[in-house]
XYZ file of C-alpha atoms in Angstrom:
239
model
C -110.755 2.520 -79.134
C -107.312 2.592 -77.563
C -105.615 0.703 -74.744
C -102.732 2.327 -72.902
C -100.646 1.071 -69.993
C -98.936 3.339 -67.482
C -96.164 1.475 -65.698
C -96.117 3.773 -62.643
C -98.254 6.531 -61.150
C -95.785 9.181 -62.280
C -96.796 11.351 -65.194
C -100.295 10.044 -65.865
C -102.173 12.917 -67.527
C -105.734 13.610 -66.433
C -106.966 13.026 -69.987
C -105.802 9.427 -69.763
C -108.213 8.879 -66.866
C -111.146 11.233 -67.198
C -114.128 9.579 -68.886
C -112.076 6.470 -69.699
C -112.438 2.915 -68.470
C -109.597 2.532 -65.984
C -108.155 -0.706 -64.637
C -105.923 -0.425 -61.566
C -103.377 -3.155 -60.842
C -101.455 -3.883 -57.665
C -101.166 -7.627 -58.029
C -98.816 -8.011 -55.025
C -101.130 -7.557 -53.234
C -103.811 -4.904 -52.818
C -106.014 -5.545 -55.844
C -105.745 -9.288 -55.319
C -106.637 -8.953 -51.651
C -109.597 -6.644 -52.286
C -110.923 -9.057 -54.909
C -110.635 -11.952 -52.467
C -112.361 -9.956 -49.712
C -115.354 -9.193 -51.935
C -115.485 -12.793 -53.153
C -115.594 -13.890 -49.505
C -118.671 -11.770 -48.791
C -117.202 -8.435 -47.689
C -119.910 -5.817 -48.252
C -117.654 -3.012 -49.432
C -114.082 -1.769 -49.281
C -113.059 1.834 -48.627
C -109.508 2.659 -49.788
C -107.709 5.397 -47.861
C -104.220 6.844 -48.034
C -102.975 6.649 -44.441
C -103.443 4.526 -41.312
C -104.565 7.656 -39.474
C -107.292 8.253 -42.040
C -108.441 4.646 -41.666
C -108.676 4.879 -37.888
C -110.486 8.211 -38.015
C -112.973 6.900 -40.556
C -113.791 3.833 -38.468
C -114.444 6.042 -35.449
C -116.617 8.357 -37.514
C -118.650 5.532 -39.028
C -119.310 3.994 -35.611
C -120.119 0.651 -37.218
C -119.090 -2.512 -35.389
C -118.958 -4.329 -38.723
C -115.946 -2.277 -39.865
C -112.547 -3.953 -40.138
C -109.218 -2.220 -40.702
C -106.801 -3.834 -43.127
C -103.552 -2.924 -44.803
C -99.786 -2.774 -44.690
C -96.743 -0.617 -44.635
C -93.525 -2.050 -46.046
C -95.462 -5.309 -46.673
C -96.186 -5.792 -42.956
C -99.490 -5.545 -41.100
C -100.085 -2.140 -39.536
C -100.009 -2.284 -35.715
C -103.508 -2.211 -34.256
C -105.208 -3.198 -37.523
C -107.441 -6.266 -37.771
C -105.851 -7.609 -40.943
C -102.766 -7.175 -43.069
C -102.569 -7.281 -46.866
C -102.389 -11.023 -47.446
C -105.241 -12.402 -49.553
C -105.017 -15.575 -47.502
C -106.250 -13.688 -44.415
C -109.518 -12.596 -45.995
C -111.647 -15.657 -45.442
C -115.421 -15.882 -45.423
C -115.382 -16.494 -41.671
C -113.588 -13.190 -41.075
C -114.948 -10.748 -43.668
C -118.430 -11.913 -44.716
C -120.996 -9.237 -43.885
C -118.262 -6.779 -42.868
C -117.076 -3.441 -44.243
C -113.354 -3.008 -44.819
C -111.264 0.135 -44.667
C -107.889 -0.545 -46.272
C -104.654 1.369 -46.748
C -101.560 0.057 -48.510
C -98.234 1.496 -49.534
C -98.979 1.581 -53.268
C -102.354 0.123 -54.188
C -104.737 2.495 -52.468
C -102.838 5.479 -53.892
C -103.313 4.077 -57.376
C -107.007 3.437 -56.783
C -107.579 6.976 -55.585
C -105.646 8.334 -58.598
C -108.149 6.611 -60.894
C -111.150 8.372 -59.370
C -111.907 10.422 -62.494
C -112.510 7.385 -64.676
C -115.942 6.733 -66.154
C -115.597 3.161 -64.925
C -112.846 1.996 -62.565
C -112.114 -1.701 -62.144
C -109.524 -3.411 -59.979
C -107.487 -5.985 -61.849
C -105.264 -8.848 -60.770
C -104.211 -12.163 -62.226
C -106.909 -13.996 -60.318
C -109.697 -12.018 -62.025
C -108.049 -10.844 -65.272
C -110.399 -12.677 -67.682
C -113.485 -11.343 -65.887
C -112.120 -7.786 -65.711
C -111.199 -7.813 -69.402
C -114.618 -9.139 -70.346
C -116.401 -6.411 -68.414
C -114.067 -3.624 -69.567
C -114.427 -4.639 -73.218
C -118.175 -4.066 -73.083
C -117.780 -0.429 -71.997
C -116.988 0.776 -75.539
C -114.467 3.402 -74.358
C -110.714 3.832 -74.401
C -109.077 1.763 -71.662
C -106.283 2.955 -69.401
C -104.431 0.406 -67.306
C -102.580 1.813 -64.286
C -99.812 -0.154 -62.588
C -99.405 0.814 -58.947
C -95.695 0.049 -58.957
C -93.592 0.149 -55.808
C -93.136 3.587 -54.256
C -93.389 5.230 -57.690
C -90.940 2.752 -59.198
C -91.568 0.268 -61.975
C -92.740 -3.195 -60.851
C -92.438 -6.205 -63.137
C -95.369 -8.026 -61.562
C -97.848 -5.224 -62.274
C -96.515 -4.799 -65.820
C -96.891 -8.542 -66.387
C -100.492 -8.417 -65.198
C -101.137 -5.423 -67.436
C -99.861 -7.467 -70.375
C -102.180 -10.309 -69.453
C -105.113 -7.889 -69.431
C -104.096 -6.376 -72.776
C -103.930 -9.860 -74.269
C -107.364 -10.704 -72.891
C -108.848 -7.408 -74.095
C -107.347 -7.583 -77.587
C -109.362 -10.698 -78.325
C -112.642 -9.031 -77.403
C -112.771 -5.843 -79.456
C -111.254 -3.612 -82.126
C -108.624 -1.985 -79.954
C -105.604 0.049 -80.997
C -102.691 -0.693 -78.674
C -100.536 2.259 -77.713
C -96.856 1.669 -77.017
C -97.235 0.950 -73.294
C -99.866 -1.664 -74.036
C -97.748 -3.260 -76.770
C -94.724 -3.455 -74.464
C -96.766 -4.957 -71.626
C -98.309 -7.571 -73.894
C -94.889 -8.515 -75.291
C -93.527 -8.915 -71.775
C -96.482 -11.096 -70.838
C -95.892 -13.267 -73.911
C -92.376 -13.952 -72.625
C -93.738 -15.317 -69.329
C -97.261 -16.570 -69.975
C -96.176 -20.216 -69.669
C -95.243 -19.665 -66.009
C -96.529 -16.383 -64.542
C -95.881 -17.644 -61.015
C -92.161 -17.861 -61.729
C -92.166 -14.298 -63.063
C -93.950 -12.989 -59.971
C -91.520 -14.806 -57.700
C -88.545 -13.392 -59.611
C -89.724 -9.778 -59.316
C -88.218 -7.494 -56.678
C -91.452 -7.375 -54.683
C -92.007 -11.097 -55.072
C -88.562 -11.772 -53.631
C -89.219 -9.317 -50.800
C -92.414 -11.117 -49.837
C -90.656 -14.478 -50.002
C -87.914 -13.172 -47.702
C -90.658 -12.163 -45.246
C -92.111 -15.675 -45.319
C -95.021 -14.751 -47.621
C -94.172 -16.848 -50.674
C -97.633 -18.463 -50.433
C -99.127 -15.042 -51.126
C -97.107 -14.726 -54.326
C -98.178 -18.182 -55.440
C -101.823 -17.356 -54.766
C -101.614 -14.042 -56.630
C -100.385 -15.835 -59.780
C -103.514 -17.976 -60.247
C -104.910 -16.611 -63.482
C -108.696 -16.667 -63.642
C -109.267 -18.110 -60.184
C -112.367 -15.931 -59.653
C -114.885 -14.002 -61.731
C -115.325 -11.268 -59.105
C -114.654 -7.767 -60.460
C -114.226 -4.944 -57.923
C -115.664 -1.604 -59.091
C -114.540 1.702 -57.555
C -116.845 4.692 -57.432
C -117.800 7.390 -54.963
C -114.892 6.432 -52.735
C -116.118 2.853 -52.265
C -115.243 -0.471 -53.889
C -118.002 -3.014 -54.423
C -118.401 -6.195 -56.402
C -119.734 -5.727 -59.919
C -123.259 -7.080 -60.202
């Protein structure tokens, strides 16, 4: 079985996704936030590509339990209930609710993974749990980094390396070059992943916007065992 890491959404061939176990990463912040929402009792999360699609879907569903969440350029979308900060998604706000979410990078990456046999959402906070579940699938594993507007993002690559390291200890995997590079990068920063996240371009952007607490939260390796699973257009917590 092989593990491969794609550092951006550009150039991912269909054969790297179809019938594979796929792990999608947008650690700052979509996959972290979705994990937190499900851990806080959110019933399900529906990822969409645009704010207009989110609004139209809420109107079509006609369900008073539906919340709209997401961001553009790291900021909450006007008229939405929530932004993209994991700290917003508390039990008091999201328990028993359905969430429609759209983000600049993360929801695009999730939708790109739709052809996978199994699709998990990975972040630092759930990396050990995601790796444990993915390792039991007995298939090749493709890790997709959402990146930032189709550009390479250090924080996603670092998280991919963490996942590769976790996976390598749980099965007979052959690491392709992207996976080897990601793991090596993680080894350089595993003593202080928070510092690496804060030093990344997106980490610095969030800090400049007053969201450094988000970056700190997103660096907490293994903080939860919740694994989001994407299928049929909906994300739910793995049972």
